Structures are given as C-alpha cells and as structure tokens.
PDB file of C-alpha atoms in Angstrom:
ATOM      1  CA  UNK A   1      -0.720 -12.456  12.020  1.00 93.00           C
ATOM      2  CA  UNK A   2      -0.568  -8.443  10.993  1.00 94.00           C
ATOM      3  CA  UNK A   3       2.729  -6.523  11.815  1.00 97.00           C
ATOM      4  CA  UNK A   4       2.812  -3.065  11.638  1.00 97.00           C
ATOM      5  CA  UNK A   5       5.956  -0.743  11.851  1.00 97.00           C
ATOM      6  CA  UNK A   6       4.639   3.010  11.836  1.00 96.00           C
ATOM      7  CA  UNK A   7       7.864   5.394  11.593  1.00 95.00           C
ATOM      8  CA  UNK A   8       6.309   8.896  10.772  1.00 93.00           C
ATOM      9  CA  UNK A   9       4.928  11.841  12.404  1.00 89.00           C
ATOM     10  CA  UNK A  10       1.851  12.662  13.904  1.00 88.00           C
ATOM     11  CA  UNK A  11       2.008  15.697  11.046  1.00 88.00           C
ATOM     12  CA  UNK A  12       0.987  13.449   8.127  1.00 93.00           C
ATOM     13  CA  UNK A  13      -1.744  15.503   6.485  1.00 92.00           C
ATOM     14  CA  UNK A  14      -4.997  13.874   6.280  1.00 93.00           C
ATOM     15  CA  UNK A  15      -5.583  13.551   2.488  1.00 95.00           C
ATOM     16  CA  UNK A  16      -2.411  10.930   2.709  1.00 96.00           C
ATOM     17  CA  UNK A  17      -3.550   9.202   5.531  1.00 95.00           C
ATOM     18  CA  UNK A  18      -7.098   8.565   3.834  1.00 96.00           C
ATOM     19  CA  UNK A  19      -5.700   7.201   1.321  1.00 97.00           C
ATOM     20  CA  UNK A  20      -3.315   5.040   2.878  1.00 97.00           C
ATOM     21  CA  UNK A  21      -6.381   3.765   5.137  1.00 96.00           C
ATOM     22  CA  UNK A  22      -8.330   2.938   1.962  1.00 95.00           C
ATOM     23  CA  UNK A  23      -5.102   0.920   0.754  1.00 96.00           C
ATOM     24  CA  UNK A  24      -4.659  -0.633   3.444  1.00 97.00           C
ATOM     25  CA  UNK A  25      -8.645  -2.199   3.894  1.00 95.00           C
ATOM     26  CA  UNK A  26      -8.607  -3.016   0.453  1.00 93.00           C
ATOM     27  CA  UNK A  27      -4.808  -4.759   0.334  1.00 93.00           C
ATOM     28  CA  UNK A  28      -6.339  -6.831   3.543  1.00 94.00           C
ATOM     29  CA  UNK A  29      -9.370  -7.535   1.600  1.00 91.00           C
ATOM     30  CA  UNK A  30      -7.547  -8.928  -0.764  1.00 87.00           C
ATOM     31  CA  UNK A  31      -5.235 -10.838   0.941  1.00 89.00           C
ATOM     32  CA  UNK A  32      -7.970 -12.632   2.917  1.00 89.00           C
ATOM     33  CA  UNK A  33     -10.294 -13.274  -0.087  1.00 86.00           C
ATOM     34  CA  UNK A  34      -7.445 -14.776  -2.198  1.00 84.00           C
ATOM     35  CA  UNK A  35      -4.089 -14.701  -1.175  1.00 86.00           C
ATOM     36  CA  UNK A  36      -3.727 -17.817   1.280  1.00 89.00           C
ATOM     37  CA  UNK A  37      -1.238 -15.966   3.674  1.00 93.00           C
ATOM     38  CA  UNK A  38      -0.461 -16.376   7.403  1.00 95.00           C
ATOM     39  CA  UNK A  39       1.368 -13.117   7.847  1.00 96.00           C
ATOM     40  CA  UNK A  40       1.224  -9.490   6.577  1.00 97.00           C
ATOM     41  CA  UNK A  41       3.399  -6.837   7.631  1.00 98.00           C
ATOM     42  CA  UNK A  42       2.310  -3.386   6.850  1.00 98.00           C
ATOM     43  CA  UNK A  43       5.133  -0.666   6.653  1.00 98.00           C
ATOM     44  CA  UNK A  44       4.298   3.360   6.821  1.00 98.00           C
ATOM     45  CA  UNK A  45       8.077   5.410   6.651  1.00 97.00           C
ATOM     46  CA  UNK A  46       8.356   9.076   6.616  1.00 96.00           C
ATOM     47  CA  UNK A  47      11.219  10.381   4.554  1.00 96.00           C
ATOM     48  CA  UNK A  48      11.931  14.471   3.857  1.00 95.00           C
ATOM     49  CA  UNK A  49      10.226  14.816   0.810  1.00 95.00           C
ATOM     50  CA  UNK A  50       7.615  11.525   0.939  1.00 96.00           C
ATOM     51  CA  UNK A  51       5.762   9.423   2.306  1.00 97.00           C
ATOM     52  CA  UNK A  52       5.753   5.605   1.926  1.00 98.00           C
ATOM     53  CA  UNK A  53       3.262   2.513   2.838  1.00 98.00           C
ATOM     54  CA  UNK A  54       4.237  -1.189   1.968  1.00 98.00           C
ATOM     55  CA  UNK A  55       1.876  -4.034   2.809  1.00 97.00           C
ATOM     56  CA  UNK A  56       3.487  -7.377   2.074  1.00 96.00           C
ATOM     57  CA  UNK A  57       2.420 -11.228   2.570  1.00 96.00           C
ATOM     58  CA  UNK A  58       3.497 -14.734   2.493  1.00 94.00           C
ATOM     59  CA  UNK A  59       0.984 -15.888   0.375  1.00 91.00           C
ATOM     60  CA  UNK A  60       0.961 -17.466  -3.042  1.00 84.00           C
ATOM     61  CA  UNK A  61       0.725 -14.120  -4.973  1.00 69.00           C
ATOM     62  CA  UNK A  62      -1.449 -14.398  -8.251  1.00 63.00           C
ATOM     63  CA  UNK A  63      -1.716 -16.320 -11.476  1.00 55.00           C
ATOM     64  CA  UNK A  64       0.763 -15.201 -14.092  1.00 47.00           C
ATOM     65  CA  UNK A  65      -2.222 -14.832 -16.425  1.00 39.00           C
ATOM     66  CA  UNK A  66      -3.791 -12.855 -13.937  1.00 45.00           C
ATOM     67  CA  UNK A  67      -3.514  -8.541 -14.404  1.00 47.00           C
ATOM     68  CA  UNK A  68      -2.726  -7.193 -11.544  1.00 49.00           C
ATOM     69  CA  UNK A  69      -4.129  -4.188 -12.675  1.00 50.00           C
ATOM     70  CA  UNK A  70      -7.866  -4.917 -13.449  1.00 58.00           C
ATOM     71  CA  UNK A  71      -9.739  -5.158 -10.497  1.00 73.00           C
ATOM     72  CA  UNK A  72     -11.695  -2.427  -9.365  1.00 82.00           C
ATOM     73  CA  UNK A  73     -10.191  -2.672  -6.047  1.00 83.00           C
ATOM     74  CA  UNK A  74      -6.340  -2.060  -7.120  1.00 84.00           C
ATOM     75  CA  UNK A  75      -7.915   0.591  -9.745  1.00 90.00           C
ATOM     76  CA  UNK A  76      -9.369   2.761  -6.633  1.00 91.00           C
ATOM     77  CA  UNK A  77      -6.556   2.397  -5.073  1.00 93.00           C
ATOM     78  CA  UNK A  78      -4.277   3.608  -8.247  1.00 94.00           C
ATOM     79  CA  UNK A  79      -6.551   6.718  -8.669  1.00 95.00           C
ATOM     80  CA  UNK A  80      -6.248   7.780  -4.939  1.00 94.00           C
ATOM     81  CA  UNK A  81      -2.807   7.665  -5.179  1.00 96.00           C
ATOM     82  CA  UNK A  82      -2.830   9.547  -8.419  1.00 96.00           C
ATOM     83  CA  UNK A  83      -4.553  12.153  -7.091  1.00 95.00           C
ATOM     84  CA  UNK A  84      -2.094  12.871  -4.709  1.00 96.00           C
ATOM     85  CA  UNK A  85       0.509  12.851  -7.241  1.00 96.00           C
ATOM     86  CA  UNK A  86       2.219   9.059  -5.898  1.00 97.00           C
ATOM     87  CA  UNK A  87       2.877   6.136  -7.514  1.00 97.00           C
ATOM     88  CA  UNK A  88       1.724   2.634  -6.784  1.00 96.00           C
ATOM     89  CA  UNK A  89       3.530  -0.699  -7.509  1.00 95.00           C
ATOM     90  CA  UNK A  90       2.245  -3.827  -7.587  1.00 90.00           C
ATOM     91  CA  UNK A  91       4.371  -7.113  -7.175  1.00 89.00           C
ATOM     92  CA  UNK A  92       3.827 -10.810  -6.600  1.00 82.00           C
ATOM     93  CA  UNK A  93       6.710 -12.925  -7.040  1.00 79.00           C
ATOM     94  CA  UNK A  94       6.830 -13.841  -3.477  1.00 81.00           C
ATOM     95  CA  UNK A  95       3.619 -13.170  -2.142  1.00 87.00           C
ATOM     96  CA  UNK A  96       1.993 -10.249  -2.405  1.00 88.00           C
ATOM     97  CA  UNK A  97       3.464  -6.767  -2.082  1.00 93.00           C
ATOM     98  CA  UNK A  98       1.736  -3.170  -2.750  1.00 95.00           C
ATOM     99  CA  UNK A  99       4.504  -0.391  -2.504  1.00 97.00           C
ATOM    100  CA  UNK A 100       2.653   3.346  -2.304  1.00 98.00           C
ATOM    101  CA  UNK A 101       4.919   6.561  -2.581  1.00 98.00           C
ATOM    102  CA  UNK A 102       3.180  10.065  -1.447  1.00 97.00           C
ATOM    103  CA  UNK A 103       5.340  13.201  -1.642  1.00 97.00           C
ATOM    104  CA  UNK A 104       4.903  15.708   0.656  1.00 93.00           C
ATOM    105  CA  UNK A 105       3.287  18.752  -0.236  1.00 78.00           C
ATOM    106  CA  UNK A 106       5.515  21.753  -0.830  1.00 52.00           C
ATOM    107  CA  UNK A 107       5.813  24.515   1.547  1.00 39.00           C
TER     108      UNK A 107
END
C-alpha cells in the first residue's frame, strides 16, 4: 500500500520536482528490492522558504553494518539534491525513511 499526502502548489519549479521524481523511483526501488515493507507513505509539504519530500516504510530498515550511504542509488540521489542546494537524510531505525529539504529559489 502507497500513501501520498501532496500539500504544495502547482508553482513548484520543475528542477525540484525532477528531482523529487527521481527520489521518489529510486526510494520505491529500494524499498521493493530490499526493504520487506507493506506500506509507504510518501509526504511532499510546501513551507515559505522550502520545499520538503519524506518517503517512509514499515519495513525492516538495513543492517547496522550496512552504509547507508554507498549505493549508487542513494549517491544520485544525494548529488541531485546537492545541486539544488538541499540536504538529504537518511534513517532506518524503524523502517526506512529518506527526508529531502529544497529551498526555494530567491526572488
């Protein structure tokens, strides 16, 4: 089961919402290839100065000894969100959560 919960405008500029697409494949990749889940719930918020996607699970997460940081999957998807100046966090105490942060461009 996938929940989503969209709260932002249709003014999101398109740069953010590739990215967020290309997070959002490869989080769902992931979770089917190796996270054992039942439920995901994917999250996009707009917020004055930001923009922020979540995409959570109920799976088992991943091995302690694992680094969440190594595959080339959650590398693309730390360099897209570098480019546009976010931040990306990674978390899998209970489940499987990525957290993305996009500020808006200034005016």
């Amino acid at each position: 089961k996938v929940e989503l919960e969209y709260d932002a405008s249709d003014k999101m500029d398109s740069s953010t919402k590739h990215c967020y697409v290309c997070v959002v494949k490869e989080a769902l990749s992931n979770i089917m290839k190796y996270s054992g889940a039942t439920y995901v719930k994917i999250t996009v918020r707009e917020h004055p100065a930001l923009y922020q996607l979540c995409v959570e699970d109920n799976g088992h997460g991943c091995a302690d000894n694992m680094n969440k940081t190594t595959g080339i999957g959650l590398k693309n998807m730390q360099e897209r969100v570098s480019t546009l100046n976010g931040t990306l966090r990674i978390e899998s105490e209970k489940g499987f959560r990525i957290f993305v942060v996009i500020p808006k461009e200034m005016q």
